[in-house]
Amino acid sequence: MMFVFATITMMFVFTTITMMFVFATITMMFVFTTITMMFVFATITMMFVFTTITMMFVFATITMMFVFTTITMMFVF
């Protein structure tokens, strides 16, 4: 039980770390888009498409993490 709860807490810590990294990268992307806004608009659309793809990947990984945690909880309980 202690080991399982430790793994669950590690999973939540890993998800929080990934969320921090992802939000940092998203804010950097928006700053980069505002800098390039006065130059080219095609790059902005590509950046927004890239951010949406990364958001889909990130939410998919987060949902997979939560599903894995729920599966481990079911096995434990």
C-alpha positions as protocol buffer text, in pm:
chain_id: "A"
residue {
  index: 1
  type: MET
  ca { x: 0 y: 0 z: 0 }
}
residue {
  index: 2
  type: MET
  ca { x: 279 y: 245 z: 87 }
}
residue {
  index: 3
  type: PHE
  ca { x: 457 y: 161 z: -237 }
}
residue {
  index: 4
  type: VAL
  ca { x: 138 y: 204 z: -441 }
}
residue {
  index: 5
  type: PHE
  ca { x: 53 y: 539 z: -284 }
}
residue {
  index: 6
  type: ALA
  ca { x: 413 y: 649 z: -341 }
}
residue {
  index: 7
  type: THR
  ca { x: 379 y: 559 z: -709 }
}
residue {
  index: 8
  type: ILE
  ca { x: 50 y: 749 z: -729 }
}
residue {
  index: 9
  type: THR
  ca { x: 204 y: 1058 z: -572 }
}
residue {
  index: 10
  type: MET
  ca { x: 501 y: 1027 z: -810 }
}
residue {
  index: 11
  type: MET
  ca { x: 256 y: 1012 z: -1101 }
}
residue {
  index: 12
  type: PHE
  ca { x: 80 y: 1328 z: -983 }
}
residue {
  index: 13
  type: VAL
  ca { x: 415 y: 1502 z: -934 }
}
residue {
  index: 14
  type: PHE
  ca { x: 518 y: 1395 z: -1285 }
}
residue {
  index: 15
  type: THR
  ca { x: 190 y: 1531 z: -1428 }
}
residue {
  index: 16
  type: THR
  ca { x: 239 y: 1862 z: -1246 }
}
residue {
  index: 17
  type: ILE
  ca { x: 598 y: 1887 z: -1377 }
}
residue {
  index: 18
  type: THR
  ca { x: 479 y: 1813 z: -1732 }
}
residue {
  index: 19
  type: MET
  ca { x: 201 y: 2071 z: -1696 }
}
residue {
  index: 20
  type: MET
  ca { x: 455 y: 2334 z: -1584 }
}
residue {
  index: 21
  type: PHE
  ca { x: 683 y: 2252 z: -1878 }
}
residue {
  index: 22
  type: VAL
  ca { x: 388 y: 2259 z: -2119 }
}
residue {
  index: 23
  type: PHE
  ca { x: 251 y: 2591 z: -1995 }
}
residue {
  index: 24
  type: ALA
  ca { x: 601 y: 2740 z: -2008 }
}
residue {
  index: 25
  type: THR
  ca { x: 642 y: 2623 z: -2368 }
}
residue {
  index: 26
  type: ILE
  ca { x: 295 y: 2758 z: -2455 }
}
residue {
  index: 27
  type: THR
  ca { x: 372 y: 3101 z: -2307 }
}
residue {
  index: 28
  type: MET
  ca { x: 705 y: 3104 z: -2494 }
}
residue {
  index: 29
  type: MET
  ca { x: 517 y: 3016 z: -2813 }
}
residue {
  index: 30
  type: PHE
  ca { x: 270 y: 3303 z: -2763 }
}
residue {
  index: 31
  type: VAL
  ca { x: 557 y: 3545 z: -2697 }
}
residue {
  index: 32
  type: PHE
  ca { x: 733 y: 3420 z: -3009 }
}
residue {
  index: 33
  type: THR
  ca { x: 411 y: 3462 z: -3211 }
}
residue {
  index: 34
  type: THR
  ca { x: 364 y: 3819 z: -3086 }
}
residue {
  index: 35
  type: ILE
  ca { x: 723 y: 3894 z: -3189 }
}
residue {
  index: 36
  type: THR
  ca { x: 671 y: 3742 z: -3535 }
}
residue {
  index: 37
  type: MET
  ca { x: 323 y: 3894 z: -3574 }
}
residue {
  index: 38
  type: MET
  ca { x: 459 y: 4210 z: -3736 }
}
residue {
  index: 39
  type: PHE
  ca { x: 657 y: 4002 z: -3988 }
}
residue {
  index: 40
  type: VAL
  ca { x: 468 y: 3700 z: -4124 }
}
residue {
  index: 41
  type: PHE
  ca { x: 114 y: 3572 z: -4057 }
}
residue {
  index: 42
  type: ALA
  ca { x: 167 y: 3225 z: -4203 }
}
residue {
  index: 43
  type: THR
  ca { x: 420 y: 3150 z: -3929 }
}
residue {
  index: 44
  type: ILE
  ca { x: 158 y: 3257 z: -3672 }
}
residue {
  index: 45
  type: THR
  ca { x: -99 y: 3016 z: -3810 }
}
residue {
  index: 46
  type: MET
  ca { x: 164 y: 2740 z: -3815 }
}
residue {
  index: 47
  type: MET
  ca { x: 253 y: 2821 z: -3453 }
}
residue {
  index: 48
  type: PHE
  ca { x: -112 y: 2806 z: -3346 }
}
residue {
  index: 49
  type: VAL
  ca { x: -154 y: 2474 z: -3528 }
}
residue {
  index: 50
  type: PHE
  ca { x: 161 y: 2346 z: -3356 }
}
residue {
  index: 51
  type: THR
  ca { x: 33 y: 2465 z: -3016 }
}
residue {
  index: 52
  type: THR
  ca { x: -302 y: 2292 z: -3074 }
}
residue {
  index: 53
  type: ILE
  ca { x: -122 y: 1968 z: -3172 }
}
residue {
  index: 54
  type: THR
  ca { x: 97 y: 1991 z: -2861 }
}
residue {
  index: 55
  type: MET
  ca { x: -209 y: 2060 z: -2645 }
}
residue {
  index: 56
  type: MET
  ca { x: -381 y: 1751 z: -2789 }
}
residue {
  index: 57
  type: PHE
  ca { x: -72 y: 1541 z: -2717 }
}
residue {
  index: 58
  type: VAL
  ca { x: -41 y: 1685 z: -2365 }
}
residue {
  index: 59
  type: PHE
  ca { x: -406 y: 1632 z: -2278 }
}
residue {
  index: 60
  type: ALA
  ca { x: -384 y: 1279 z: -2420 }
}
residue {
  index: 61
  type: THR
  ca { x: -82 y: 1205 z: -2200 }
}
residue {
  index: 62
  type: ILE
  ca { x: -257 y: 1356 z: -1895 }
}
residue {
  index: 63
  type: THR
  ca { x: -569 y: 1148 z: -1956 }
}
residue {
  index: 64
  type: MET
  ca { x: -351 y: 839 z: -2001 }
}
residue {
  index: 65
  type: MET
  ca { x: -179 y: 920 z: -1669 }
}
residue {
  index: 66
  type: PHE
  ca { x: -513 y: 957 z: -1491 }
}
residue {
  index: 67
  type: VAL
  ca { x: -640 y: 635 z: -1651 }
}
residue {
  index: 68
  type: PHE
  ca { x: -323 y: 457 z: -1537 }
}
residue {
  index: 69
  type: THR
  ca { x: -367 y: 595 z: -1184 }
}
residue {
  index: 70
  type: THR
  ca { x: -732 y: 485 z: -1178 }
}
residue {
  index: 71
  type: ILE
  ca { x: -631 y: 136 z: -1298 }
}
residue {
  index: 72
  type: THR
  ca { x: -367 y: 114 z: -1027 }
}
residue {
  index: 73
  type: MET
  ca { x: -621 y: 232 z: -769 }
}
residue {
  index: 74
  type: MET
  ca { x: -866 y: -36 z: -884 }
}
residue {
  index: 75
  type: PHE
  ca { x: -594 y: -300 z: -855 }
}
residue {
  index: 76
  type: VAL
  ca { x: -497 y: -174 z: -510 }
}
residue {
  index: 77
  type: PHE
  ca { x: -847 y: -145 z: -368 }
}
